[in-house]
Structures are given as structure tokens and as C-alpha cells.
PDB file of C-alpha atoms in Angstrom:
ATOM      1  CA  MET B 195       9.403  14.247 -25.821  1.00  0.00           C
ATOM      2  CA  SER B 196      11.589  14.108 -29.376  1.00  0.00           C
ATOM      3  CA  SER B 197      14.426  12.347 -27.207  1.00  0.00           C
ATOM      4  CA  LEU B 198      11.644   9.352 -25.994  1.00  0.00           C
ATOM      5  CA  SER B 199      11.139   9.424 -29.947  1.00  0.00           C
ATOM      6  CA  LYS B 200      14.774   9.118 -30.999  1.00  0.00           C
ATOM      7  CA  PRO B 201      16.273   7.147 -29.003  1.00  0.00           C
ATOM      8  CA  GLY B 202      19.609   6.374 -30.581  1.00  0.00           C
ATOM      9  CA  ARG B 203      22.265   9.388 -32.415  1.00  0.00           C
ATOM     10  CA  THR B 204      23.785   9.583 -35.617  1.00  0.00           C
ATOM     11  CA  ILE B 205      27.793   9.725 -35.455  1.00  0.00           C
ATOM     12  CA  LEU B 206      29.304  11.082 -38.265  1.00  0.00           C
ATOM     13  CA  ALA B 207      32.273  10.141 -40.118  1.00  0.00           C
ATOM     14  CA  SER B 208      34.452  13.308 -39.983  1.00  0.00           C
ATOM     15  CA  SER B 209      33.854  13.136 -36.163  1.00  0.00           C
ATOM     16  CA  ILE B 210      35.169   9.090 -35.761  1.00  0.00           C
ATOM     17  CA  ALA B 211      38.455  11.087 -37.933  1.00  0.00           C
ATOM     18  CA  LYS B 212      39.332  13.339 -36.238  1.00  0.00           C
ATOM     19  CA  VAL B 213      40.741  11.035 -33.493  1.00  0.00           C
ATOM     20  CA  TYR B 214      42.899   9.199 -36.164  1.00  0.00           C
ATOM     21  CA  THR B 215      43.441  12.935 -38.929  1.00  0.00           C
ATOM     22  CA  ASP B 216      44.887  14.311 -34.789  1.00  0.00           C
ATOM     23  CA  GLU B 217      47.203  10.579 -34.970  1.00  0.00           C
ATOM     24  CA  ILE B 218      48.824  12.189 -38.284  1.00  0.00           C
ATOM     25  CA  VAL B 219      49.717  15.418 -37.535  1.00  0.00           C
ATOM     26  CA  SER B 220      51.867  13.582 -34.761  1.00  0.00           C
ATOM     27  CA  LYS B 221      53.649  11.354 -36.725  1.00  0.00           C
ATOM     28  CA  ILE B 222      54.403  13.630 -40.200  1.00  0.00           C
ATOM     29  CA  ALA B 223      55.501  16.256 -37.769  1.00  0.00           C
ATOM     30  CA  ASP B 224      58.169  13.810 -36.087  1.00  0.00           C
ATOM     31  CA  LEU B 225      58.992  12.754 -39.668  1.00  0.00           C
ATOM     32  CA  LYS B 226      59.757  16.508 -40.591  1.00  0.00           C
ATOM     33  CA  GLU B 227      63.340  16.270 -40.185  1.00  0.00           C
ATOM     34  CA  GLU B 228      64.314  13.252 -42.645  1.00  0.00           C
ATOM     35  CA  ARG B 229      60.820  14.625 -44.455  1.00  0.00           C
ATOM     36  CA  PRO B 230      60.028  18.518 -44.361  1.00  0.00           C
ATOM     37  CA  ASN B 231      57.729  19.467 -47.182  1.00  0.00           C
ATOM     38  CA  GLY B 232      56.010  15.424 -46.228  1.00  0.00           C
ATOM     39  CA  PRO B 233      56.127  12.611 -46.701  1.00  0.00           C
ATOM     40  CA  LEU B 234      54.461  12.130 -51.174  1.00  0.00           C
ATOM     41  CA  LEU B 235      51.495   9.976 -51.603  1.00  0.00           C
ATOM     42  CA  VAL B 236      50.392   9.190 -54.994  1.00  0.00           C
ATOM     43  CA  GLY B 237      47.344   8.642 -56.571  1.00  0.00           C
ATOM     44  CA  PHE B 238      47.043   7.044 -60.656  1.00  0.00           C
ATOM     45  CA  LEU B 239      43.066   7.482 -62.039  1.00  0.00           C
ATOM     46  CA  ALA B 240      42.262   5.742 -65.550  1.00  0.00           C
ATOM     47  CA  ASN B 241      39.477   6.159 -65.180  1.00  0.00           C
ATOM     48  CA  ASN B 242      36.416   8.502 -65.881  1.00  0.00           C
ATOM     49  CA  ASP B 243      34.320   7.483 -62.790  1.00  0.00           C
ATOM     50  CA  PRO B 244      32.652  10.105 -60.951  1.00  0.00           C
ATOM     51  CA  ALA B 245      33.063   7.808 -58.439  1.00  0.00           C
ATOM     52  CA  ALA B 246      37.307   7.137 -58.595  1.00  0.00           C
ATOM     53  CA  GLU B 247      36.943  11.258 -59.422  1.00  0.00           C
ATOM     54  CA  MET B 248      35.870  11.796 -56.072  1.00  0.00           C
ATOM     55  CA  TYR B 249      37.020   9.656 -53.725  1.00  0.00           C
ATOM     56  CA  ALA B 250      40.643  10.904 -55.275  1.00  0.00           C
ATOM     57  CA  THR B 251      39.516  14.993 -54.895  1.00  0.00           C
ATOM     58  CA  TRP B 252      38.726  14.489 -51.120  1.00  0.00           C
ATOM     59  CA  THR B 253      42.081  11.479 -51.102  1.00  0.00           C
ATOM     60  CA  GLN B 254      44.482  15.330 -52.392  1.00  0.00           C
ATOM     61  CA  LYS B 255      42.028  18.080 -49.727  1.00  0.00           C
ATOM     62  CA  THR B 256      42.942  15.140 -46.170  1.00  0.00           C
ATOM     63  CA  SER B 257      46.346  14.405 -47.480  1.00  0.00           C
ATOM     64  CA  GLU B 258      47.725  17.827 -48.158  1.00  0.00           C
ATOM     65  CA  SER B 259      45.112  19.163 -44.696  1.00  0.00           C
ATOM     66  CA  LEU B 260      47.771  17.084 -42.443  1.00  0.00           C
ATOM     67  CA  GLY B 261      50.994  18.502 -44.095  1.00  0.00           C
ATOM     68  CA  ILE B 262      51.435  15.152 -46.682  1.00  0.00           C
ATOM     69  CA  ARG B 263      51.886  16.012 -50.310  1.00  0.00           C
ATOM     70  CA  TYR B 264      49.814  14.218 -53.048  1.00  0.00           C
ATOM     71  CA  GLU B 265      50.182  14.016 -56.564  1.00  0.00           C
ATOM     72  CA  LEU B 266      47.681  12.574 -59.115  1.00  0.00           C
ATOM     73  CA  ARG B 267      48.717  10.868 -61.728  1.00  0.00           C
ATOM     74  CA  ARG B 268      45.753  10.777 -64.547  1.00  0.00           C
ATOM     75  CA  PHE B 269      45.694   8.054 -68.213  1.00  0.00           C
ATOM     76  CA  GLU B 270      44.247   8.006 -71.089  1.00  0.00           C
ATOM     77  CA  ASP B 271      45.856   5.263 -72.068  1.00  0.00           C
ATOM     78  CA  LYS B 272      44.688   2.202 -69.927  1.00  0.00           C
ATOM     79  CA  ASP B 273      48.344   0.486 -71.371  1.00  0.00           C
ATOM     80  CA  LEU B 274      49.863   2.481 -69.458  1.00  0.00           C
ATOM     81  CA  LEU B 275      49.277   2.191 -65.898  1.00  0.00           C
ATOM     82  CA  GLU B 276      51.105  -0.521 -65.210  1.00  0.00           C
ATOM     83  CA  GLU B 277      54.528  -0.017 -66.339  1.00  0.00           C
ATOM     84  CA  SER B 278      53.500   4.402 -64.539  1.00  0.00           C
ATOM     85  CA  ILE B 279      53.188   1.614 -61.211  1.00  0.00           C
ATOM     86  CA  ILE B 280      57.110   0.139 -61.549  1.00  0.00           C
ATOM     87  CA  GLU B 281      58.181   2.847 -61.755  1.00  0.00           C
ATOM     88  CA  ALA B 282      56.533   4.679 -58.365  1.00  0.00           C
ATOM     89  CA  ASN B 283      57.891   1.304 -56.905  1.00  0.00           C
ATOM     90  CA  ASN B 284      61.562   1.804 -57.170  1.00  0.00           C
ATOM     91  CA  GLU B 285      60.754   6.204 -56.914  1.00  0.00           C
ATOM     92  CA  ASP B 286      62.108   7.162 -53.797  1.00  0.00           C
ATOM     93  CA  SER B 287      60.930  10.136 -53.275  1.00  0.00           C
ATOM     94  CA  VAL B 288      57.149   8.294 -53.341  1.00  0.00           C
ATOM     95  CA  ASP B 289      56.213   6.568 -49.904  1.00  0.00           C
ATOM     96  CA  GLY B 290      53.166   4.659 -50.726  1.00  0.00           C
ATOM     97  CA  ILE B 291      50.860   4.308 -54.004  1.00  0.00           C
ATOM     98  CA  MET B 292      47.562   3.609 -54.679  1.00  0.00           C
ATOM     99  CA  ILE B 293      45.440   2.750 -58.113  1.00  0.00           C
ATOM    100  CA  TYR B 294      41.530   3.778 -58.115  1.00  0.00           C
ATOM    101  CA  PHE B 295      39.569   1.065 -59.871  1.00  0.00           C
ATOM    102  CA  PRO B 296      38.079  -0.020 -62.365  1.00  0.00           C
ATOM    103  CA  VAL B 297      40.625   0.674 -64.337  1.00  0.00           C
ATOM    104  CA  PHE B 298      39.682  -2.411 -67.104  1.00  0.00           C
ATOM    105  CA  GLY B 299      36.784  -3.330 -64.567  1.00  0.00           C
ATOM    106  CA  ASN B 300      38.007  -6.832 -65.220  1.00  0.00           C
ATOM    107  CA  ALA B 301      40.465  -9.273 -63.195  1.00  0.00           C
ATOM    108  CA  GLN B 302      43.065  -7.276 -64.871  1.00  0.00           C
ATOM    109  CA  ASP B 303      41.995  -4.901 -62.330  1.00  0.00           C
ATOM    110  CA  GLN B 304      43.685  -7.520 -59.355  1.00  0.00           C
ATOM    111  CA  TYR B 305      46.787  -8.590 -61.393  1.00  0.00           C
ATOM    112  CA  LEU B 306      47.366  -4.242 -61.597  1.00  0.00           C
ATOM    113  CA  GLN B 307      46.709  -4.347 -58.128  1.00  0.00           C
ATOM    114  CA  GLN B 308      49.963  -7.885 -56.857  1.00  0.00           C
ATOM    115  CA  ILE B 309      51.863  -4.730 -59.672  1.00  0.00           C
ATOM    116  CA  VAL B 310      52.597  -2.140 -56.588  1.00  0.00           C
ATOM    117  CA  SER B 311      55.172  -2.821 -53.849  1.00  0.00           C
ATOM    118  CA  LYS B 312      53.871  -3.912 -50.992  1.00  0.00           C
ATOM    119  CA  GLU B 313      56.040  -1.784 -49.543  1.00  0.00           C
ATOM    120  CA  LYS B 314      54.086   1.119 -50.711  1.00  0.00           C
ATOM    121  CA  ASP B 315      50.709  -0.309 -50.962  1.00  0.00           C
ATOM    122  CA  VAL B 316      48.081   2.055 -48.786  1.00  0.00           C
ATOM    123  CA  GLU B 317      45.248  -0.527 -49.252  1.00  0.00           C
ATOM    124  CA  GLY B 318      46.984  -3.165 -48.016  1.00  0.00           C
ATOM    125  CA  LEU B 319      45.736  -5.241 -51.159  1.00  0.00           C
ATOM    126  CA  ASN B 320      49.035  -6.830 -52.144  1.00  0.00           C
ATOM    127  CA  HIS B 321      48.714 -10.454 -52.095  1.00  0.00           C
ATOM    128  CA  VAL B 322      50.750 -10.947 -48.583  1.00  0.00           C
ATOM    129  CA  TYR B 323      48.867  -8.413 -46.671  1.00  0.00           C
ATOM    130  CA  TYR B 324      45.055 -10.469 -47.828  1.00  0.00           C
ATOM    131  CA  GLN B 325      46.610 -14.071 -46.462  1.00  0.00           C
ATOM    132  CA  ASN B 326      47.459 -11.963 -43.204  1.00  0.00           C
ATOM    133  CA  LEU B 327      44.424 -10.968 -42.898  1.00  0.00           C
ATOM    134  CA  TYR B 328      42.405 -14.324 -44.209  1.00  0.00           C
ATOM    135  CA  HIS B 329      45.380 -16.428 -41.222  1.00  0.00           C
ATOM    136  CA  ASN B 330      44.565 -13.865 -38.886  1.00  0.00           C
ATOM    137  CA  VAL B 331      48.645 -13.101 -39.176  1.00  0.00           C
ATOM    138  CA  ARG B 332      48.952  -9.331 -37.449  1.00  0.00           C
ATOM    139  CA  TYR B 333      52.771  -8.842 -37.545  1.00  0.00           C
ATOM    140  CA  LEU B 334      55.037  -9.379 -40.544  1.00  0.00           C
ATOM    141  CA  ASP B 335      58.300 -10.889 -38.829  1.00  0.00           C
ATOM    142  CA  ASP B 336      58.072 -13.285 -36.223  1.00  0.00           C
ATOM    143  CA  ALA B 337      59.704 -10.452 -34.021  1.00  0.00           C
ATOM    144  CA  LYS B 338      56.572  -8.814 -34.161  1.00  0.00           C
ATOM    145  CA  GLN B 339      58.289  -5.556 -34.438  1.00  0.00           C
ATOM    146  CA  LEU B 340      56.335  -5.135 -39.028  1.00  0.00           C
ATOM    147  CA  LYS B 341      52.462  -4.399 -37.785  1.00  0.00           C
ATOM    148  CA  SER B 342      50.576  -6.084 -41.574  1.00  0.00           C
ATOM    149  CA  ILE B 343      48.640  -3.340 -43.255  1.00  0.00           C
ATOM    150  CA  LEU B 344      45.045  -3.791 -43.641  1.00  0.00           C
ATOM    151  CA  PRO B 345      42.705  -2.518 -46.331  1.00  0.00           C
ATOM    152  CA  CYS B 346      41.657   0.496 -45.808  1.00  0.00           C
ATOM    153  CA  THR B 347      37.535   0.201 -46.025  1.00  0.00           C
ATOM    154  CA  PRO B 348      37.485  -3.124 -43.787  1.00  0.00           C
ATOM    155  CA  LEU B 349      39.450  -1.075 -41.272  1.00  0.00           C
ATOM    156  CA  ALA B 350      37.932   2.049 -41.207  1.00  0.00           C
ATOM    157  CA  ILE B 351      35.045  -0.397 -40.038  1.00  0.00           C
ATOM    158  CA  VAL B 352      36.935  -1.772 -37.519  1.00  0.00           C
ATOM    159  CA  LYS B 353      37.812   1.463 -36.127  1.00  0.00           C
ATOM    160  CA  ILE B 354      34.245   2.698 -35.618  1.00  0.00           C
ATOM    161  CA  LEU B 355      32.977   0.088 -34.059  1.00  0.00           C
ATOM    162  CA  GLU B 356      36.528   0.106 -31.642  1.00  0.00           C
ATOM    163  CA  TYR B 357      35.658   4.671 -31.530  1.00  0.00           C
ATOM    164  CA  LEU B 358      31.439   2.752 -30.521  1.00  0.00           C
ATOM    165  CA  LYS B 359      33.123   1.165 -28.254  1.00  0.00           C
ATOM    166  CA  ILE B 360      31.462  -2.315 -29.667  1.00  0.00           C
ATOM    167  CA  TYR B 361      35.143  -3.689 -29.272  1.00  0.00           C
ATOM    168  CA  ASN B 362      35.337  -4.612 -25.415  1.00  0.00           C
ATOM    169  CA  SER B 363      38.918  -2.831 -24.529  1.00  0.00           C
ATOM    170  CA  LEU B 364      38.736  -5.446 -21.255  1.00  0.00           C
ATOM    171  CA  LEU B 365      38.362  -9.056 -22.622  1.00  0.00           C
ATOM    172  CA  PRO B 366      42.000 -10.459 -24.116  1.00  0.00           C
ATOM    173  CA  TYR B 367      43.283  -9.133 -26.789  1.00  0.00           C
ATOM    174  CA  GLY B 368      42.162 -10.223 -30.807  1.00  0.00           C
ATOM    175  CA  ASN B 369      39.438 -11.328 -28.656  1.00  0.00           C
ATOM    176  CA  HIS B 370      37.676  -8.378 -28.705  1.00  0.00           C
ATOM    177  CA  LEU B 371      34.685  -8.834 -30.116  1.00  0.00           C
ATOM    178  CA  TYR B 372      33.942 -12.489 -28.519  1.00  0.00           C
ATOM    179  CA  GLY B 373      30.296 -12.377 -27.736  1.00  0.00           C
ATOM    180  CA  LYS B 374      29.015 -10.094 -30.167  1.00  0.00           C
ATOM    181  CA  LYS B 375      26.850 -10.961 -33.682  1.00  0.00           C
ATOM    182  CA  CYS B 376      27.916  -9.095 -36.851  1.00  0.00           C
ATOM    183  CA  MET B 377      25.700  -8.256 -40.377  1.00  0.00           C
ATOM    184  CA  VAL B 378      27.504  -7.132 -43.206  1.00  0.00           C
ATOM    185  CA  ILE B 379      25.293  -7.001 -46.312  1.00  0.00           C
ATOM    186  CA  ASN B 380      28.250  -7.493 -48.956  1.00  0.00           C
ATOM    187  CA  ARG B 381      30.910  -9.785 -49.544  1.00  0.00           C
ATOM    188  CA  SER B 382      33.857  -8.359 -52.440  1.00  0.00           C
ATOM    189  CA  GLU B 383      36.978  -9.036 -51.668  1.00  0.00           C
ATOM    190  CA  ILE B 384      38.401  -5.469 -51.586  1.00  0.00           C
ATOM    191  CA  VAL B 385      36.064  -5.274 -48.987  1.00  0.00           C
ATOM    192  CA  GLY B 386      32.933  -7.264 -47.449  1.00  0.00           C
ATOM    193  CA  ARG B 387      33.911 -11.255 -47.544  1.00  0.00           C
ATOM    194  CA  PRO B 388      38.144  -9.196 -45.380  1.00  0.00           C
ATOM    195  CA  LEU B 389      35.237  -7.362 -43.452  1.00  0.00           C
ATOM    196  CA  ALA B 390      33.893 -10.402 -42.222  1.00  0.00           C
ATOM    197  CA  ALA B 391      36.858 -12.284 -41.631  1.00  0.00           C
ATOM    198  CA  LEU B 392      38.877  -9.628 -39.439  1.00  0.00           C
ATOM    199  CA  LEU B 393      35.301  -9.184 -37.373  1.00  0.00           C
ATOM    200  CA  ALA B 394      35.713 -12.664 -37.285  1.00  0.00           C
ATOM    201  CA  ASN B 395      39.069 -12.372 -36.545  1.00  0.00           C
ATOM    202  CA  ASP B 396      38.509 -10.025 -33.319  1.00  0.00           C
ATOM    203  CA  GLY B 397      35.818 -13.242 -31.916  1.00  0.00           C
ATOM    204  CA  ALA B 398      32.488 -12.176 -33.382  1.00  0.00           C
ATOM    205  CA  ILE B 399      29.771 -14.491 -35.179  1.00  0.00           C
ATOM    206  CA  VAL B 400      29.510 -12.554 -38.221  1.00  0.00           C
ATOM    207  CA  TYR B 401      26.866 -13.423 -40.156  1.00  0.00           C
ATOM    208  CA  SER B 402      27.910 -12.657 -44.339  1.00  0.00           C
ATOM    209  CA  ILE B 403      24.865 -12.252 -46.647  1.00  0.00           C
ATOM    210  CA  ASP B 404      25.731 -12.669 -50.687  1.00  0.00           C
ATOM    211  CA  ILE B 405      23.111 -11.931 -53.419  1.00  0.00           C
ATOM    212  CA  ASN B 406      23.911 -15.845 -53.459  1.00  0.00           C
ATOM    213  CA  ASN B 407      23.781 -17.315 -50.090  1.00  0.00           C
ATOM    214  CA  ILE B 408      24.599 -16.474 -46.414  1.00  0.00           C
ATOM    215  CA  GLN B 409      27.637 -17.916 -44.702  1.00  0.00           C
ATOM    216  CA  LYS B 410      28.800 -18.224 -41.106  1.00  0.00           C
ATOM    217  CA  PHE B 411      32.655 -16.182 -39.912  1.00  0.00           C
ATOM    218  CA  THR B 412      33.069 -17.386 -37.558  1.00  0.00           C
ATOM    219  CA  ARG B 413      36.258 -19.116 -34.606  1.00  0.00           C
ATOM    220  CA  GLY B 414      34.163 -21.811 -34.182  1.00  0.00           C
ATOM    221  CA  GLU B 415      31.734 -22.153 -30.377  1.00  0.00           C
ATOM    222  CA  SER B 416      33.751 -20.721 -26.627  1.00  0.00           C
ATOM    223  CA  ILE B 417      37.234 -18.871 -29.919  1.00  0.00           C
ATOM    224  CA  GLN B 418      38.436 -22.320 -30.154  1.00  0.00           C
ATOM    225  CA  TYR B 419      40.065 -21.529 -33.200  1.00  0.00           C
ATOM    226  CA  SER B 420      43.283 -18.573 -33.382  1.00  0.00           C
ATOM    227  CA  ARG B 421      41.029 -17.499 -36.869  1.00  0.00           C
ATOM    228  CA  HIS B 422      38.223 -17.823 -38.920  1.00  0.00           C
ATOM    229  CA  HIS B 423      36.131 -20.539 -39.873  1.00  0.00           C
ATOM    230  CA  VAL B 424      33.662 -20.185 -43.022  1.00  0.00           C
ATOM    231  CA  GLU B 425      30.072 -22.712 -43.177  1.00  0.00           C
ATOM    232  CA  ASP B 426      27.826 -21.932 -46.094  1.00  0.00           C
ATOM    233  CA  LEU B 427      23.751 -21.663 -44.692  1.00  0.00           C
ATOM    234  CA  GLY B 428      22.834 -21.542 -47.719  1.00  0.00           C
ATOM    235  CA  ASP B 429      21.161 -20.393 -49.798  1.00  0.00           C
ATOM    236  CA  PHE B 430      19.952 -15.967 -49.305  1.00  0.00           C
ATOM    237  CA  THR B 431      15.965 -15.675 -48.719  1.00  0.00           C
ATOM    238  CA  GLN B 432      14.184 -12.879 -47.313  1.00  0.00           C
ATOM    239  CA  ASN B 433      13.052 -14.925 -43.904  1.00  0.00           C
ATOM    240  CA  LYS B 434      16.815 -15.791 -43.293  1.00  0.00           C
ATOM    241  CA  LEU B 435      18.234 -13.068 -43.114  1.00  0.00           C
ATOM    242  CA  LYS B 436      15.591 -11.196 -41.091  1.00  0.00           C
ATOM    243  CA  SER B 437      15.976 -13.809 -38.881  1.00  0.00           C
ATOM    244  CA  LEU B 438      19.403 -13.442 -38.333  1.00  0.00           C
ATOM    245  CA  ALA B 439      19.022  -9.290 -39.037  1.00  0.00           C
ATOM    246  CA  GLN B 440      17.381 -10.706 -36.407  1.00  0.00           C
ATOM    247  CA  GLU B 441      20.051 -11.641 -33.757  1.00  0.00           C
ATOM    248  CA  CYS B 442      22.573  -8.932 -34.731  1.00  0.00           C
ATOM    249  CA  ASP B 443      24.260  -5.966 -32.128  1.00  0.00           C
ATOM    250  CA  VAL B 444      26.054  -4.646 -35.759  1.00  0.00           C
ATOM    251  CA  ILE B 445      24.697  -4.066 -38.755  1.00  0.00           C
ATOM    252  CA  ILE B 446      27.054  -2.991 -42.233  1.00  0.00           C
ATOM    253  CA  THR B 447      26.061  -2.463 -44.877  1.00  0.00           C
ATOM    254  CA  GLY B 448      27.788  -1.841 -48.822  1.00  0.00           C
ATOM    255  CA  VAL B 449      25.329  -2.051 -51.485  1.00  0.00           C
ATOM    256  CA  PRO B 450      26.800  -0.169 -54.625  1.00  0.00           C
ATOM    257  CA  SER B 451      23.023   0.807 -55.192  1.00  0.00           C
ATOM    258  CA  GLU B 452      21.715   3.682 -55.915  1.00  0.00           C
ATOM    259  CA  SER B 453      17.943   1.477 -55.391  1.00  0.00           C
ATOM    260  CA  TYR B 454      19.803  -0.626 -52.076  1.00  0.00           C
ATOM    261  CA  LYS B 455      17.538   0.490 -48.659  1.00  0.00           C
ATOM    262  CA  PHE B 456      17.677  -2.540 -45.581  1.00  0.00           C
ATOM    263  CA  PRO B 457      15.054  -3.251 -43.848  1.00  0.00           C
ATOM    264  CA  THR B 458      13.957  -1.257 -40.800  1.00  0.00           C
ATOM    265  CA  GLU B 459      11.104  -3.664 -39.459  1.00  0.00           C
ATOM    266  CA  TYR B 460      14.856  -6.092 -39.683  1.00  0.00           C
ATOM    267  CA  VAL B 461      16.961  -3.752 -37.119  1.00  0.00           C
ATOM    268  CA  ARG B 462      16.324  -5.754 -33.571  1.00  0.00           C
ATOM    269  CA  ASP B 463      16.169  -2.843 -31.457  1.00  0.00           C
ATOM    270  CA  GLY B 464      19.475  -1.037 -30.560  1.00  0.00           C
ATOM    271  CA  ALA B 465      21.799  -2.101 -33.019  1.00  0.00           C
ATOM    272  CA  CYS B 466      24.425  -0.202 -34.677  1.00  0.00           C
ATOM    273  CA  CYS B 467      24.344   0.144 -38.222  1.00  0.00           C
ATOM    274  CA  ILE B 468      26.516   1.194 -40.516  1.00  0.00           C
ATOM    275  CA  ASN B 469      26.872   1.600 -43.973  1.00  0.00           C
ATOM    276  CA  PHE B 470      30.453   2.281 -45.668  1.00  0.00           C
ATOM    277  CA  SER B 471      28.400   1.905 -49.648  1.00  0.00           C
ATOM    278  CA  SER B 472      28.548   5.344 -52.170  1.00  0.00           C
ATOM    279  CA  PHE B 473      24.576   5.124 -51.940  1.00  0.00           C
ATOM    280  CA  LYS B 474      22.469   5.990 -48.574  1.00  0.00           C
ATOM    281  CA  ASN B 475      21.839   1.701 -47.714  1.00  0.00           C
ATOM    282  CA  PHE B 476      19.504   2.659 -44.340  1.00  0.00           C
ATOM    283  CA  ASN B 477      16.083   4.558 -44.353  1.00  0.00           C
ATOM    284  CA  ASP B 478      15.881   7.200 -41.272  1.00  0.00           C
ATOM    285  CA  GLU B 479      13.790   5.444 -39.722  1.00  0.00           C
ATOM    286  CA  VAL B 480      16.329   3.190 -38.807  1.00  0.00           C
ATOM    287  CA  LYS B 481      17.595   6.670 -35.856  1.00  0.00           C
ATOM    288  CA  ASN B 482      14.135   5.571 -34.891  1.00  0.00           C
ATOM    289  CA  LYS B 483      15.988   1.819 -33.573  1.00  0.00           C
ATOM    290  CA  ALA B 484      19.671   2.272 -34.183  1.00  0.00           C
ATOM    291  CA  SER B 485      21.316   2.676 -30.842  1.00  0.00           C
ATOM    292  CA  LEU B 486      24.135   4.249 -33.059  1.00  0.00           C
ATOM    293  CA  TYR B 487      23.581   4.755 -36.598  1.00  0.00           C
ATOM    294  CA  VAL B 488      27.313   5.389 -38.507  1.00  0.00           C
ATOM    295  CA  PRO B 489      25.689   7.015 -42.555  1.00  0.00           C
ATOM    296  CA  MET B 490      29.237   6.686 -44.311  1.00  0.00           C
ATOM    297  CA  THR B 491      32.774   5.358 -43.611  1.00  0.00           C
ATOM    298  CA  GLY B 492      34.579   8.047 -46.311  1.00  0.00           C
ATOM    299  CA  LYS B 493      36.808  10.438 -44.675  1.00  0.00           C
ATOM    300  CA  VAL B 494      37.433   7.058 -41.686  1.00  0.00           C
ATOM    301  CA  THR B 495      38.438   4.965 -45.350  1.00  0.00           C
ATOM    302  CA  ILE B 496      41.208   8.556 -46.120  1.00  0.00           C
ATOM    303  CA  ALA B 497      42.228   8.686 -42.754  1.00  0.00           C
ATOM    304  CA  MET B 498      43.370   4.703 -42.343  1.00  0.00           C
ATOM    305  CA  LEU B 499      44.922   5.373 -45.705  1.00  0.00           C
ATOM    306  CA  LEU B 500      46.901   7.816 -44.668  1.00  0.00           C
ATOM    307  CA  ARG B 501      47.607   5.797 -41.499  1.00  0.00           C
ATOM    308  CA  ASN B 502      48.880   2.646 -43.142  1.00  0.00           C
ATOM    309  CA  MET B 503      50.668   5.247 -46.281  1.00  0.00           C
ATOM    310  CA  LEU B 504      52.620   5.989 -41.851  1.00  0.00           C
ATOM    311  CA  ARG B 505      52.627   2.298 -41.000  1.00  0.00           C
ATOM    312  CA  LEU B 506      54.733   1.187 -43.911  1.00  0.00           C
ATOM    313  CA  ILE B 507      57.282   4.175 -44.314  1.00  0.00           C
ATOM    314  CA  GLU B 508      57.925   3.179 -40.690  1.00  0.00           C
ATOM    315  CA  ASN B 509      58.271  -0.711 -42.127  1.00  0.00           C
ATOM    316  CA  ARG B 510      61.448   1.070 -43.588  1.00  0.00           C
ATOM    317  CA  GLU B 511      62.995   2.790 -41.205  1.00  0.00           C
ATOM    318  CA  LYS B 512      62.735  -0.898 -38.735  1.00  0.00           C
ATOM    319  CA  LEU B 513      63.775  -2.697 -42.091  1.00  0.00           C
ATOM    320  CA  ASN B 514      66.933   0.050 -42.832  1.00  0.00           C
ATOM    321  CA  GLN B 515      68.029   0.563 -38.705  1.00  0.00           C
ATOM    322  CA  GLU B 516      68.491  -4.242 -38.571  1.00  0.00           C
ATOM    323  CA  THR B 517      70.193  -3.866 -42.009  1.00  0.00           C
ATOM    324  CA  PRO B 518      74.004  -3.256 -41.836  1.00  0.00           C
ATOM    325  CA  SER B 519      75.404  -0.581 -44.295  1.00  0.00           C
ATOM    326  CA  ASN B 520      78.221  -2.256 -45.842  1.00  0.00           C
TER     327      ASN B 520
END
């Protein structure tokens, strides 16, 4: 009788991440000859944010468990960070670089994101990668040998949706979300907006929710465009939120507030619900309505970060093979 009262399933990030961590271990084994001690990931921490400290701990633990060396470089003086990142860009032993934000907590943080060399940017925050994401360009070269890097958390959510079979692999590549409606409760430049663009570029209709307004990301009727377009649906209201949410196959939350809860009654029966906030944005009652519920995504995000680093190594190796020696 209890199985009838809760028809859906709660899926833990750890079970999803395992698919990718197994892949990472295999690829690291292939690198043993040239990197006997494993690749090196360097994290830069210049704040006292407990969430950043926890993220750094998780990253180190996961990296080392998979055979990746991890080095955390701490800074009391934030003004020393820029030069140190530039030095790491030029260190041959460093394969990947990440920064734990916020540092300054303002536009200067966006500048720091661009200081990291795109060849070592495991977080996928470099402007080249962002431009490719928004324009639905999936490779760095015309020959389509060098894959572009995607930001870790948006990529993690895409991989979660693939794991949950929300993506329809029977459809042509690039259109796997055709026919799906998604809602993203967050429009930050780091996660929410790029995530909405990614999902729309894969064929979905995406409602992007911000405290000020609601936007619709779509590739047009019958996905006629090569990249997403954005339509402003006007000011945010609870009535609009409820009406749109009840149309959606997928609801994704990322509100950085302990007090925020997405109203369970807005969730359509059988929808898929995913939360990427470090706080629980859904009440436990959502398990009675959602067919699939992923309460946290952190472990998949870290797996994507490490996967990105291996892709950067692969891209560098391909470039070195193409560059004739003197």
C-alpha cells in the first residue's frame, strides 16, 4: 500500500555521479605513462565562506579518490590572487585551475574568471566557452575535434537529465529535449541562465524564473532556429508561476535561501524535480507528486569538473599532435 502512496523515486547524486567517476578512473589510467602521479588540479580559496570550504573539501576528497592530485592554495590577501592564478596558468605541472567564489563579491570576480587560461579552466567560465554555449557551438575548431567546455553545474544537470532518460536519444543529436517543457528557478550568470540556454539549445521550451520577471527560452516553433531565442513574458507573479509550472515536465530549483520552498501544489503529477541549491528548495511532500526527484546535485557537479579537466588535457594533446615540432 505504501508503494502506491509514493509512486515516484528519489535519486541520489552519488548514484548518478558513479557513471562518470568510473569513466574518469578509466581515463586517468590511460594517462599513467605521461602522468604517473596523476593530473594536478589546483583550487584557489580567498574567502571564509563555509560553503566554499565545504566545496573545496569535497573536491579534494573526490579528486584524490579517483587518482587526481589536488592542491588548495589559500590567500588571506585577495590582491595576491590574480598574480598567483597567472603563475599557475604557466605551470606545466598544473592541468586544471578553479577558483572558489565569491572572492570580492562584485564585478571583480567576473574579471578573475577570465584570468584563468581557457586551456586550464575546468569550470568552463571563460568567455570563449560561454559564447559557444549561448550560440550552441559545441566545438572549438572547424574540424570538430576539440570539444568546448561547459560550466560544471549546468552540465551536471544535463547529465542528470540524461541519466533519468528525460533526454530522448531516439531524436536527432541536438534535439533530444524536443517536446519537453522545463522550468529553472534561478537566472544567475553562473548557473541559471546558461542552464536555460543549454536546455533550450537541446530543443526544450524553458521558463526562466527570476524575482523580477519570467523569460521563455526556445529555439522557436518546431525548433526552427540553430540556437535559443529569449522572449520576455513580463513581471513575475505567483499566478504565472503556478500556471507555467503545471505545464512543465521538469522543474529545476537553485534558490540560495534556506527559507525558500517551491510550492508542492504547483508541481504537475509525474514531473521530474531537481534541486541544485545547497539548501532544500522542495518540501519532502514533493516525493508524493514527482516521478523522479533529485534533492542535491553536488557530487555530479564535482564529477563534471574533473571530467572537464580530462577533456582539457585531451584537447591539449590533440593540439600538440597537430603542431609540428621544429
